[in-house]
Short mmCIF file of C-alpha atoms in Angstrom, two decimals:
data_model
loop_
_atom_site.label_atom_id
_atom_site.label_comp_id
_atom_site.label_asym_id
_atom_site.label_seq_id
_atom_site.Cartn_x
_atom_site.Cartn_y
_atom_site.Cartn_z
CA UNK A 1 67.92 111.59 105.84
CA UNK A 2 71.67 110.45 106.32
CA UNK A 3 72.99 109.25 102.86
CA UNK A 4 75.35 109.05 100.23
CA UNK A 5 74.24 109.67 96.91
CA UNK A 6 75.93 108.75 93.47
CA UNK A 7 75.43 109.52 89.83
CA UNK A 8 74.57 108.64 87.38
CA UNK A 9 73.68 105.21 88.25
CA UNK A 10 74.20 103.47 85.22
CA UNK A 11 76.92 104.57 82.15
CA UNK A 12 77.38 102.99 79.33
CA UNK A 13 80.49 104.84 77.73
CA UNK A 14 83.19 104.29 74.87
CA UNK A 15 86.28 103.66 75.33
CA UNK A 16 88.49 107.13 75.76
CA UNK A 17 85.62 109.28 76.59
CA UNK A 18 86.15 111.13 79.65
CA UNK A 19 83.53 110.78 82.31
CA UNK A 20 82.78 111.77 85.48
CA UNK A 21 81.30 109.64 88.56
CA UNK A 22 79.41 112.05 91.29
CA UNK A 23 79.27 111.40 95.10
CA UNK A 24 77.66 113.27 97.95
CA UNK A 25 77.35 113.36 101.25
CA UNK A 26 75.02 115.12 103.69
CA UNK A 27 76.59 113.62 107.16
CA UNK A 28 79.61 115.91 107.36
CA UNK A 29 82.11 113.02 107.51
CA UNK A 30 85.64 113.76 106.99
CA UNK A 31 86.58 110.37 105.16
CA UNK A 32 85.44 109.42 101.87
CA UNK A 33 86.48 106.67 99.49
CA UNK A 34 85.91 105.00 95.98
CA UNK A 35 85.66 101.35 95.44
CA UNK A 36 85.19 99.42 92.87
CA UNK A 37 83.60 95.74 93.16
CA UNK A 38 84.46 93.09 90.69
CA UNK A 39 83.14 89.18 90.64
CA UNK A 40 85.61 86.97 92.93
CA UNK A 41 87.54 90.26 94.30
CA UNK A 42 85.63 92.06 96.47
CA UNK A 43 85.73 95.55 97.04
CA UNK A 44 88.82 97.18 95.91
CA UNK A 45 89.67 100.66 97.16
CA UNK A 46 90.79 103.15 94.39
CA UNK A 47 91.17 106.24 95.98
CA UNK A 48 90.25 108.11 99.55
CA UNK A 49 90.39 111.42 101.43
CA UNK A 50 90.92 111.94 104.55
CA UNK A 51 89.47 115.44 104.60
CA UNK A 52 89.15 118.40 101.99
CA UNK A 53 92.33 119.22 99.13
CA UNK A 54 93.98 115.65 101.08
CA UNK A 55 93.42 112.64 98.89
CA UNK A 56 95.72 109.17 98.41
CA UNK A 57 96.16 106.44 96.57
CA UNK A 58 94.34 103.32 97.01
CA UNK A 59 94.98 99.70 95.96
CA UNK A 60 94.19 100.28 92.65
CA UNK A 61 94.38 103.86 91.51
CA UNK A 62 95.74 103.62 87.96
CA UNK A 63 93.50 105.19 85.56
CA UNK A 64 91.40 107.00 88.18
CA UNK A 65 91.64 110.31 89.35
CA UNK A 66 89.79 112.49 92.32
CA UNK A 67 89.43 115.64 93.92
CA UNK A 68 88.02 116.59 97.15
CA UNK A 69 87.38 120.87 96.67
CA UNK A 70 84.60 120.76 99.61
CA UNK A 71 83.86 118.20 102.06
CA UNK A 72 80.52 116.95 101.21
CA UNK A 73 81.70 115.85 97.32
CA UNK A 74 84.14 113.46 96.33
CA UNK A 75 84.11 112.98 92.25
CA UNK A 76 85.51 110.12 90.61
CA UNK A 77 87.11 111.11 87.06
CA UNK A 78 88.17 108.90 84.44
CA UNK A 79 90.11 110.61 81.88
CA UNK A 80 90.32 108.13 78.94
CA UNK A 81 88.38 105.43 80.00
CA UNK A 82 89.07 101.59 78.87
CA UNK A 83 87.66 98.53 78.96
CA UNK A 84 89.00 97.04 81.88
CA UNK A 85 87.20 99.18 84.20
CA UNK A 86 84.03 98.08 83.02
CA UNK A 87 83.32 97.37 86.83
CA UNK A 88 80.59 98.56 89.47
CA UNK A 89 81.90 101.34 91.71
CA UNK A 90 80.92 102.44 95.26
CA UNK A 91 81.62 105.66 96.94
CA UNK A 92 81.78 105.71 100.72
CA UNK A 93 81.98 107.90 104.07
CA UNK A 94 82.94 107.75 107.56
CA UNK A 95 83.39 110.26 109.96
CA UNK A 96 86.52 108.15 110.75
CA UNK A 97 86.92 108.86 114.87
CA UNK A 98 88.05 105.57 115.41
CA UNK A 99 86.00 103.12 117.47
CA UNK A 100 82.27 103.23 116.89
CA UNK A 101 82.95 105.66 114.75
CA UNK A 102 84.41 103.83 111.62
CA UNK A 103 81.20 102.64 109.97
CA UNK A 104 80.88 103.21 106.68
CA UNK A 105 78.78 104.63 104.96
CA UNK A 106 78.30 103.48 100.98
CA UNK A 107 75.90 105.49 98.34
CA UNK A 108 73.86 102.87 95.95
CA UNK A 109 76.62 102.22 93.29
CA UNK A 110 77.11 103.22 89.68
CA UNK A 111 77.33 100.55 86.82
CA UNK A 112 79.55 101.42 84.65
CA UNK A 113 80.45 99.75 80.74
CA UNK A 114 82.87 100.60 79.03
CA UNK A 115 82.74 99.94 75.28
CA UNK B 1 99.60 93.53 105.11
CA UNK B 2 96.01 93.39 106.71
CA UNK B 3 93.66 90.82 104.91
CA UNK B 4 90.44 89.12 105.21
CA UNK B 5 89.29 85.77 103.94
CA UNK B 6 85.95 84.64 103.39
CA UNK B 7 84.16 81.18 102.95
CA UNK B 8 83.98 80.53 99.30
CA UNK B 9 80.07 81.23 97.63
CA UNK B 10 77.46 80.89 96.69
CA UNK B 11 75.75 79.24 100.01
CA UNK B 12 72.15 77.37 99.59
CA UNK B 13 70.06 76.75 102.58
CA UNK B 14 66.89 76.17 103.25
CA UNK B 15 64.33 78.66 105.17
CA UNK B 16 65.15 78.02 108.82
CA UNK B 17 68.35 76.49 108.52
CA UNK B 18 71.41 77.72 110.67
CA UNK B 19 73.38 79.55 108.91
CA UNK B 20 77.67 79.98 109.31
CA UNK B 21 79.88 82.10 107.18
CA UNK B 22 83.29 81.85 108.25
CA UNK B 23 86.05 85.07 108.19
CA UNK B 24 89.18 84.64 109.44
CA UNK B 25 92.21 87.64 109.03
CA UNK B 26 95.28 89.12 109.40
CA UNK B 27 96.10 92.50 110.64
CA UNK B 28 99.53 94.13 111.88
CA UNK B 29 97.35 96.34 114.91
CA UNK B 30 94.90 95.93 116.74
CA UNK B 31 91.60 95.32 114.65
CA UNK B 32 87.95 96.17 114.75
CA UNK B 33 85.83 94.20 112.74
CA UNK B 34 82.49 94.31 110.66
CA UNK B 35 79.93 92.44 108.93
CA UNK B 36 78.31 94.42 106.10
CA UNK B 37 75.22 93.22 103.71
CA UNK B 38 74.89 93.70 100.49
CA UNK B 39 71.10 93.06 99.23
CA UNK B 40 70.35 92.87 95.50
CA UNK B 41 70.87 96.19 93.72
CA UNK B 42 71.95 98.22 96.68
CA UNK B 43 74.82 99.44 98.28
CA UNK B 44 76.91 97.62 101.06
CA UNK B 45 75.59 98.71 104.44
CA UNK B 46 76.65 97.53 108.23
CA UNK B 47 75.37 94.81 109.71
CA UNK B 48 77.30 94.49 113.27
CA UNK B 49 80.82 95.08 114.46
CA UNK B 50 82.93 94.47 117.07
CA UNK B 51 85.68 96.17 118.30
CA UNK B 52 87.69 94.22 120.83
CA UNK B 53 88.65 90.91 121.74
CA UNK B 54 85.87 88.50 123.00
CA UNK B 55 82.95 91.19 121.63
CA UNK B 56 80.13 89.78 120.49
CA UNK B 57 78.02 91.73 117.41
CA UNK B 58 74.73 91.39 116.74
CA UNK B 59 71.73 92.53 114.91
CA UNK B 60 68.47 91.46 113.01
CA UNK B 61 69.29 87.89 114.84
CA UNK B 62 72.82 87.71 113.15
CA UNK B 63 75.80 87.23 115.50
CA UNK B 64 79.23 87.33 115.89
CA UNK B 65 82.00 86.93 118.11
CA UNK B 66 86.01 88.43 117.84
CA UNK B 67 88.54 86.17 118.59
CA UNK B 68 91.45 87.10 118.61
CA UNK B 69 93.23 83.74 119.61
CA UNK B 70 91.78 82.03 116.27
CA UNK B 71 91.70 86.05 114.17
CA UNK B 72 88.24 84.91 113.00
CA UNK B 73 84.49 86.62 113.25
CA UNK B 74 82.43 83.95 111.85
CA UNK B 75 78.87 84.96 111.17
CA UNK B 76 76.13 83.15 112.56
CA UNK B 77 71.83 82.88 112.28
CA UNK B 78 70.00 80.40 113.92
CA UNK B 79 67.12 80.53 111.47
CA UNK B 80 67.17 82.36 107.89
CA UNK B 81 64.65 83.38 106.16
CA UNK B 82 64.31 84.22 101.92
CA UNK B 83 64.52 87.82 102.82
CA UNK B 84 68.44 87.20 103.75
CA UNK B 85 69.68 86.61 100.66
CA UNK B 86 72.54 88.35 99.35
CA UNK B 87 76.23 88.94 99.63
CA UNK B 88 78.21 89.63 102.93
CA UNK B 89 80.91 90.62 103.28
CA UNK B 90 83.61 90.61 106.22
CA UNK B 91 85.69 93.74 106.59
CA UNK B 92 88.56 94.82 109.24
CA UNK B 93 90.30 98.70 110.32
CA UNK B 94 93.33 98.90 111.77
CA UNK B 95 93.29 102.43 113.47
CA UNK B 96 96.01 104.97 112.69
CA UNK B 97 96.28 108.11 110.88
CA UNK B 98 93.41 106.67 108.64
CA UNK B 99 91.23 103.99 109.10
CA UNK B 100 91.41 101.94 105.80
CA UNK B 101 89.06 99.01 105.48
CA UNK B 102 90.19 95.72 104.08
CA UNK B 103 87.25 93.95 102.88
CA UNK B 104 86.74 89.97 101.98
CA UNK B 105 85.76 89.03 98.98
CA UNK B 106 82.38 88.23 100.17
CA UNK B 107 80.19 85.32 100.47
CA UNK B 108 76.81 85.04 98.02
CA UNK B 109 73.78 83.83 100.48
CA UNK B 110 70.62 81.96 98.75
CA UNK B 111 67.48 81.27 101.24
CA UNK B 112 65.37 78.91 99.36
CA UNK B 113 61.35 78.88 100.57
#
């Protein structure tokens, strides 16, 4: 089955604990991308990769890092964590060939506190 | 830059009432545009697109038209049911050298039996 996974689902952490947010996908896409979705804004993309070692900036990367070593992972790393990105978070992929092609794909989210 | 804008939430109808979510943007190409669903406790996931001028998207009796002389993609059902409550969202790519998606800030559906 096509899909993006995510873990852990749910993450209740303190503030300045480093954590890591998994994401997989088995649909060989080259793009993948984190969001994060917050009450009256939307989605909001944090950071993407256009294929594997090639990763930018979003609209709103502060505090986030990535790293895309193989294609079918795309982690989501939060050094010192703070309260403000108490927030649920979405990773997605597309195989990004333009036209038909740009559907994305999203895994089931991650809901994560921050204390 | 590209944006989209969404009808304001929540929305309360009643089971077989028509139902219209409006989405209107801006974009500096040449957009293709989406309707994605977001049902309680899941992930976002596509519900039609469009990806020219005068294209009309459907699926699962949803529908909607791009065009481009008013930049809108309203979404439209004839008759909802309880099971199509939740959030949607309107969402735009400009191609280029990547395909970033701007997304609206969605729209919070409530079907009431």
């Amino acid at each position: 089955e096509a899909q993006v996974t995510q873990n852990p689902r749910y993450l209740i952490t303190v503030t300045g604990k480093k954590l890591t947010v998994t994401c997989s996908q088995n649909m060989n896409h080259e793009y993948m991308s984190w969001y994060r979705q917050d009450p009256g804004l939307g989605l909001r993309q944090i950071y993407y990769s256009m294929n594997v070692e090639v990763t930018d900036k979003g609209d709103v990367p502060e505090g986030y890092k990535v790293s895309r070593k193989e294609k079918r992972n795309f982690p989501l790393i939060l050094e010192s964590p703070s309260p403000n990105q108490t927030s649920l978070y979405f990773c997605a992929s597309s195989s990004g060939q333009g036209g038909d092609y740009n559907e994305q794909f999203f895994g089931p989210g991650t809901r994560l506190t921050v204390l | 830059g590209d944006s989209v804008t969404q009808m304001e939430g929540p929305v309360t109808l009643s089971e077989e009432a028509f139902l219209t979510i409006n989405c209107t943007y801006t974009a500096t190409g040449y957009p293709s545009l989406f309707w994605y669903v977001q049902y309680p406790g899941e992930g976002l996931q596509l519900l039609l697109k469009a990806t020219k001028a005068d294209d009309k998207g459907s699926n699962k009796g949803f529908e909607a038209t791009y065009r481009k002389e008013t930049t809108s993609f309203h979404l439209e059902k004839g008759s909802v049911q309880v099971s199509d409550s939740a959030v949607y969202f309107c969402a735009l790519i400009v191609s280029g050298g990547y395909q970033k998606v701007t997304f609206g800030t969605g729209t919070k559906l409530q079907v009431i039996p």
